[in-house]
Coordinates of C-alpha atoms and ligand atoms in Angstrom, one line a residue:
M51 CA 114.4 101.7 78.0
N52 CA 111.5 100.4 80.0
A53 CA 110.5 96.8 81.1
G54 CA 107.2 95.5 80.0
I55 CA 105.1 92.3 79.8
L56 CA 105.7 90.6 76.4
G57 CA 103.6 87.5 76.8
T58 CA 101.2 85.9 79.4
G59 CA 99.8 82.5 80.1
H60 CA 97.8 80.5 82.7
S61 CA 96.8 77.0 83.6
Y62 CA 94.3 75.4 85.9
P63 CA 93.7 71.9 87.2
E64 CA 90.6 70.3 85.6
G65 CA 89.0 69.4 89.0
I66 CA 86.3 71.8 90.2
L67 CA 85.0 72.1 93.8
T68 CA 81.7 73.9 93.9
N69 CA 79.9 75.6 96.8
A70 CA 77.4 72.7 96.6
D71 CA 80.4 70.3 97.1
L72 CA 81.5 72.2 100.2
E73 CA 78.0 72.2 101.7
K74 CA 78.5 68.4 102.0
I75 CA 81.9 68.8 103.7
V76 CA 81.4 71.6 106.3
E77 CA 78.6 73.6 107.7
T78 CA 78.3 76.3 105.1
S79 CA 75.9 77.3 102.3
D80 CA 76.2 78.5 98.7
D81 CA 74.3 81.6 99.9
W82 CA 76.9 82.5 102.6
I83 CA 79.9 81.9 100.4
T84 CA 78.4 83.8 97.5
T85 CA 77.3 86.8 99.6
R86 CA 80.4 87.0 101.7
T87 CA 83.1 86.2 99.1
G88 CA 81.6 86.2 95.6
I89 CA 83.0 82.7 95.1
K90 CA 80.9 80.0 93.3
Q91 CA 83.6 77.4 92.6
R92 CA 87.4 76.9 92.7
R93 CA 89.8 74.6 90.9
K94 CA 91.3 71.7 92.8
A95 CA 94.3 69.6 91.7
A96 CA 94.0 65.9 91.7
P97 CA 96.2 63.7 93.9
G98 CA 99.5 63.2 92.2
E99 CA 99.4 66.7 90.5
Y100 CA 101.9 69.2 91.7
T101 CA 102.5 73.0 91.5
S102 CA 105.3 73.1 88.8
Q103 CA 103.2 71.2 86.3
F104 CA 100.7 74.1 86.1
A105 CA 103.5 76.7 86.3
V106 CA 105.2 75.1 83.3
R107 CA 102.1 75.1 81.2
A108 CA 101.4 78.7 82.0
S109 CA 105.1 79.6 81.3
Q110 CA 105.1 77.8 77.9
E111 CA 102.1 79.8 76.8
A112 CA 103.7 83.0 78.0
I113 CA 107.0 82.3 76.3
E114 CA 105.3 81.4 73.0
R115 CA 103.2 84.6 73.1
A116 CA 106.4 86.6 73.9
G117 CA 107.9 85.2 70.7
I118 CA 111.1 84.1 72.5
D119 CA 112.7 80.7 73.2
A120 CA 113.0 79.3 76.7
G121 CA 116.8 79.4 76.2
D122 CA 116.6 83.2 76.0
I123 CA 115.3 83.6 79.6
D124 CA 117.8 85.2 82.0
L125 CA 115.8 85.0 85.2
I126 CA 112.9 82.9 86.5
L127 CA 111.1 84.0 89.6
C128 CA 108.4 81.7 90.9
A129 CA 106.1 83.2 93.5
T130 CA 104.6 80.4 95.6
V131 CA 103.8 79.4 99.1
T132 CA 103.0 75.8 98.0
P133 CA 106.2 74.6 96.4
D134 CA 106.7 71.2 94.9
Q135 CA 109.2 70.4 97.7
I136 CA 111.5 72.2 100.1
L137 CA 114.6 71.9 98.0
P138 CA 115.3 72.8 95.2
S139 CA 113.1 75.8 94.5
T140 CA 110.1 75.3 92.4
A141 CA 111.6 77.9 90.0
C142 CA 114.6 75.5 89.5
L143 CA 112.2 72.6 88.8
I144 CA 110.3 74.8 86.3
Q145 CA 113.6 75.8 84.7
A146 CA 114.6 72.2 84.0
Q147 CA 111.2 71.3 82.6
L148 CA 111.2 74.4 80.3
G149 CA 114.9 73.9 79.2
A150 CA 115.6 77.5 80.2
H151 CA 119.2 76.6 81.0
K152 CA 120.7 80.1 80.8
A153 CA 118.5 81.4 83.6
A154 CA 119.0 82.1 87.3
A155 CA 116.0 80.7 89.1
M156 CA 114.6 81.2 92.6
D157 CA 111.3 81.3 94.5
I158 CA 109.6 84.3 96.0
V159 CA 107.7 83.7 99.3
A160 CA 105.4 86.7 99.5
A161 CA 102.1 84.9 99.6
C162 CA 99.4 86.6 97.5
S163 CA 101.7 89.5 96.6
G164 CA 104.3 87.2 95.1
F165 CA 103.7 88.0 91.5
V166 CA 103.7 91.7 92.1
Y167 CA 106.9 91.2 94.0
G168 CA 108.4 89.3 91.1
V169 CA 107.5 92.0 88.6
T170 CA 108.9 94.7 90.9
I171 CA 112.2 92.8 91.3
A172 CA 112.7 92.0 87.6
N173 CA 111.8 95.5 86.4
P174 CA 114.9 97.4 87.4
M175 CA 117.2 94.5 86.3
I176 CA 115.8 94.8 82.8
R177 CA 115.8 98.6 82.8
A178 CA 119.5 98.5 83.8
G179 CA 120.3 96.1 81.0
Q180 CA 121.5 93.5 83.6
I181 CA 119.1 90.9 82.1
K182 CA 117.0 90.9 79.0
Y183 CA 114.1 88.5 79.6
A184 CA 112.5 87.5 83.0
L185 CA 109.8 84.9 83.5
V186 CA 107.7 85.7 86.5
I187 CA 105.2 83.1 87.7
G188 CA 102.6 82.8 90.4
A189 CA 101.7 79.2 91.0
E190 CA 99.8 77.6 93.9
L191 CA 98.1 74.4 94.9
L192 CA 96.5 75.9 98.0
T193 CA 93.9 73.2 98.4
R194 CA 96.8 71.0 99.7
Y195 CA 97.2 73.3 102.7
V196 CA 93.5 73.9 103.4
D197 CA 91.8 72.4 106.4
Y198 CA 88.5 71.1 105.1
T199 CA 87.1 71.1 108.7
D200 CA 87.6 74.9 109.0
R201 CA 84.8 76.6 107.1
A202 CA 86.3 80.0 107.6
T203 CA 89.2 79.2 105.2
C204 CA 88.3 76.1 103.2
V205 CA 85.7 77.9 101.1
L206 CA 88.2 80.5 99.9
F207 CA 91.2 78.9 98.2
G208 CA 91.7 77.4 94.8
D209 CA 94.6 76.1 92.6
G210 CA 96.2 77.5 89.4
A211 CA 99.1 79.2 87.8
G212 CA 99.8 82.3 85.8
A213 CA 103.0 83.5 84.1
A214 CA 104.4 86.6 82.3
V215 CA 107.5 87.1 80.3
L216 CA 109.1 90.5 80.9
G217 CA 111.5 92.2 78.6
P218 CA 112.6 95.5 77.2
V219 CA 110.0 97.8 75.6
E220 CA 110.1 101.3 74.2
D221 CA 110.1 104.3 76.6
G222 CA 106.7 105.4 77.9
R223 CA 105.4 101.8 77.7
G224 CA 105.5 98.9 80.0
I225 CA 106.0 99.3 83.8
L226 CA 105.6 102.9 84.8
A227 CA 105.8 102.4 88.6
A228 CA 106.0 99.5 91.0
R229 CA 106.1 99.3 94.8
I230 CA 106.2 96.5 97.3
R231 CA 105.8 96.6 101.1
S232 CA 105.5 94.2 104.0
D233 CA 104.9 94.2 107.8
G234 CA 105.9 91.1 109.7
R235 CA 104.2 92.2 112.8
Y236 CA 101.0 90.7 111.5
E237 CA 102.4 87.1 111.3
E238 CA 99.5 85.4 113.1
Q239 CA 96.7 87.0 111.1
L240 CA 97.4 84.7 108.2
F241 CA 99.9 81.8 108.7
A242 CA 100.8 78.1 108.6
P243 CA 103.0 77.5 111.6
G244 CA 103.9 73.9 110.9
G245 CA 106.5 72.4 108.6
G246 CA 109.5 74.7 109.4
T247 CA 112.3 74.7 111.9
K248 CA 110.2 76.5 114.5
G249 CA 107.0 74.6 114.3
G250 CA 108.5 71.3 113.4
F251 CA 107.2 68.6 111.1
T252 CA 106.2 65.6 113.2
A253 CA 103.3 63.2 113.4
E254 CA 102.0 65.4 116.2
T255 CA 102.1 68.7 114.3
I256 CA 100.5 67.0 111.3
A257 CA 97.7 65.5 113.5
R258 CA 97.2 69.0 114.9
G259 CA 97.0 70.4 111.4
D260 CA 99.7 73.0 112.0
H261 CA 100.6 72.9 108.3
F262 CA 97.2 74.2 107.3
F263 CA 96.5 77.9 106.6
K264 CA 94.9 79.8 109.5
M265 CA 93.4 83.2 109.1
K266 CA 91.7 85.9 111.1
G267 CA 89.6 86.9 108.1
N268 CA 88.0 90.0 109.6
E269 CA 91.3 91.6 110.6
V270 CA 92.9 90.7 107.3
F271 CA 90.0 92.2 105.4
K272 CA 90.4 95.6 106.9
V273 CA 94.2 95.9 106.4
A274 CA 93.9 94.4 102.8
V275 CA 91.4 97.1 101.7
R276 CA 93.5 100.0 103.2
S277 CA 96.9 98.7 102.0
M278 CA 95.8 97.9 98.4
S279 CA 94.1 101.3 98.1
D280 CA 97.1 103.2 99.5
I281 CA 99.7 101.4 97.4
S282 CA 97.5 101.9 94.3
K283 CA 97.4 105.6 94.9
Q284 CA 101.1 105.7 95.5
V285 CA 102.1 103.9 92.2
L286 CA 99.6 106.0 90.2
C287 CA 101.1 109.2 91.7
E288 CA 104.7 108.0 91.0
A289 CA 103.7 107.3 87.4
G290 CA 102.1 110.8 87.1
L291 CA 98.7 109.3 86.5
K292 CA 95.2 109.7 88.1
T293 CA 92.6 107.0 88.8
E294 CA 90.7 108.4 85.7
D295 CA 93.6 107.3 83.5
V296 CA 93.2 103.6 84.5
N297 CA 91.6 101.4 81.8
L298 CA 91.8 98.2 83.7
F299 CA 92.2 97.5 87.4
I300 CA 93.3 93.9 88.4
P301 CA 93.2 93.5 92.1
H302 CA 94.3 90.3 93.9
Q303 CA 91.2 88.1 94.0
A304 CA 90.8 87.5 97.8
N305 CA 87.2 88.4 98.2
Q306 CA 84.7 90.2 95.9
R307 CA 83.8 92.5 98.8
I308 CA 87.5 93.5 99.1
T309 CA 87.7 94.2 95.4
E310 CA 84.6 96.4 95.5
A311 CA 85.8 98.2 98.6
V312 CA 89.2 99.0 97.1
A313 CA 87.6 100.1 93.8
N314 CA 85.3 102.3 95.7
M315 CA 88.1 103.9 97.8
L316 CA 90.1 104.5 94.6
K317 CA 86.9 105.7 92.7
V318 CA 87.6 103.3 89.8
D319 CA 84.6 102.7 87.6
P320 CA 83.3 99.2 88.5
A321 CA 83.2 98.4 84.7
L322 CA 87.0 98.7 84.6
V323 CA 87.6 96.3 87.5
Y324 CA 88.4 92.7 86.5
S325 CA 87.1 89.8 88.6
N326 CA 87.2 86.1 88.1
I327 CA 86.9 85.0 91.8
A328 CA 83.4 83.5 91.2
Q329 CA 85.1 80.8 89.0
T330 CA 88.5 80.5 90.7
G331 CA 88.4 81.4 94.4
N332 CA 91.5 82.9 95.9
T333 CA 94.6 81.4 94.1
S334 CA 97.1 83.6 96.0
S335 CA 100.2 84.6 93.9
A336 CA 98.6 83.1 90.8
S337 CA 95.5 85.3 90.9
I338 CA 96.8 88.5 89.2
P339 CA 98.8 86.8 86.4
I340 CA 95.8 84.5 85.7
C341 CA 93.5 87.5 85.5
L342 CA 95.9 89.4 83.3
D343 CA 96.1 86.5 80.9
E344 CA 92.4 86.1 80.8
C345 CA 92.1 89.8 79.9
V346 CA 94.7 89.5 77.2
E347 CA 92.9 86.3 75.7
S348 CA 89.5 88.0 75.7
G349 CA 90.8 91.1 74.1
R350 CA 90.0 93.2 77.1
V351 CA 93.5 94.7 77.1
K352 CA 94.3 97.0 74.2
K353 CA 97.5 98.7 73.2
D354 CA 98.2 101.9 75.3
D355 CA 95.8 100.8 78.0
V356 CA 96.9 101.8 81.5
I357 CA 96.7 98.7 83.8
L358 CA 96.8 98.9 87.6
M359 CA 97.5 95.8 89.6
A360 CA 97.3 95.6 93.4
S361 CA 97.9 92.8 95.8
F362 CA 97.8 91.9 99.5
G363 CA 98.7 88.7 101.4
G364 CA 100.1 86.9 104.4
G365 CA 103.1 88.5 106.0
F366 CA 101.5 90.9 105.6
T367 CA 102.8 91.8 102.1
W368 CA 101.3 94.1 99.6
G369 CA 102.3 95.8 96.3
G370 CA 101.1 97.8 93.3
V371 CA 102.2 98.0 89.7
V372 CA 101.0 100.4 87.0
M373 CA 101.9 99.8 83.4
R374 CA 101.0 101.0 79.9
W375 CA 100.3 98.0 77.6
Ligands
LIG94 O1 94.4 86.5 100.0 C1 95.1 86.9 101.1 C2 94.3 87.8 101.9 N1 93.0 87.2 102.4 C3 92.0 88.0 102.5 O2 92.1 89.2 102.2 C4 90.7 87.4 103.1 C5 90.1 88.5 103.9 N2 88.9 88.1 104.7 C6 87.7 87.7 104.1 O3 87.7 87.6 102.9 C7 86.5 87.6 105.0 O4 86.9 88.0 106.3 C8 86.1 86.1 105.1 C9 85.4 85.7 103.8 C10 87.2 85.2 105.4 C11 85.0 86.0 106.2 O5 83.9 86.8 105.9 P1 83.4 87.8 107.1 O6 82.3 88.5 106.5 O7 84.6 88.6 107.6 O8 82.8 86.8 108.1 P2 83.3 86.6 109.7 O9 84.6 86.0 109.8 O10 83.0 87.9 110.4 O11 82.2 85.6 110.2 C12 80.8 85.9 110.2 C13 80.0 84.7 110.6 C14 80.6 84.0 111.8 O12 79.5 83.4 112.6 P3 78.9 84.2 113.9 O13 80.1 84.3 114.8 O14 78.5 85.6 113.4 O15 77.8 83.3 114.3 C15 81.4 82.8 111.2 O16 81.4 81.7 112.1 O17 80.1 83.8 109.5 C16 80.5 82.5 110.0 N3 81.2 81.8 108.9 C17 80.6 81.0 108.0 N4 79.3 80.7 107.9 C18 79.0 79.9 106.9 C19 82.5 81.9 108.6 N5 82.8 81.1 107.6 C20 81.6 80.6 107.2 C21 81.2 79.8 106.1 N6 79.9 79.4 106.0 N7 82.1 79.3 105.2

């Protein structure tokens, strides 16, 4: 018995922040953002909205499409670095809103790789028969942790949530290989030092903006391309597949130039690479499940298609999953 994705869903806030809006906030231009990142707009939650609201909407869609009830779910993994609150986990808050009372629920903090981490963790539990259905979510309100005086980061990030219900599928289908990796030595390349026990959470740290994301974009770029390419090759090899077998490649949407560089290194036909970054920006852990659901909704995913997903994020963390739909 394999584990596979039975249903997907996604949800965005209605608010839109365009490049033209950002031109009025920091010294940037639509031309710079478009050329260097591929982003034209990103979604931005309104004051009073919070992460689990979007996660719940995405999850309800995924549960309905999987044809199960919330009460059937055994495990909820919510990947997020922008939780509703410190305690309890956003996964527990989602559980309560869904009425998934049988489930165990916890958050995964693996930045942009969180959804791939969640799928990789749930996969062997389903295969072993330890659980039947897992709900894996990527949900972020990154705009709450963006410093709108830092043009190097504020143009990149957006809000949204994506979800997938995983469950048993017949042999030869579903997840064929999944790998996750991390390297904590790169902490200061992409981080938010405030708000924890080390950096503290005081009027001073807030005034300094320690809770905002900080990134050495150039450095992250290089490692992201290398790591996503390497892990993609590894999972394809473990699944006994070649790049030519891939029908759809969904990379984490960090930067259109990263997507193109990874596709180029893997020699994946650009027509098989999915990208929605122009409309969404970088939504961290939500990016891959949102893309997957958009592909399902538009009919781009067909039965028997081989789908490759690859992610990279702060930590550093990275991961790859290959599955047969
Ligand atoms: O999702 C998790 C992982 N995240 C990523 O993978 C992100 C990886 N990094 C990137 O996507 C890119 O490095 C960025 C989009 C963040 C930056 O693009 P870049 O081509 O690496 O630009 P850069 O940092 O080398 O900066 C080039 C120039 C600099 O000016 P000078 O020093 O050459 O005069 C920056 O100050 O562009 C300037 N710059 C901007 N100019 C206009 C940086 N941000 C902006 C901006 N508007 N928003």
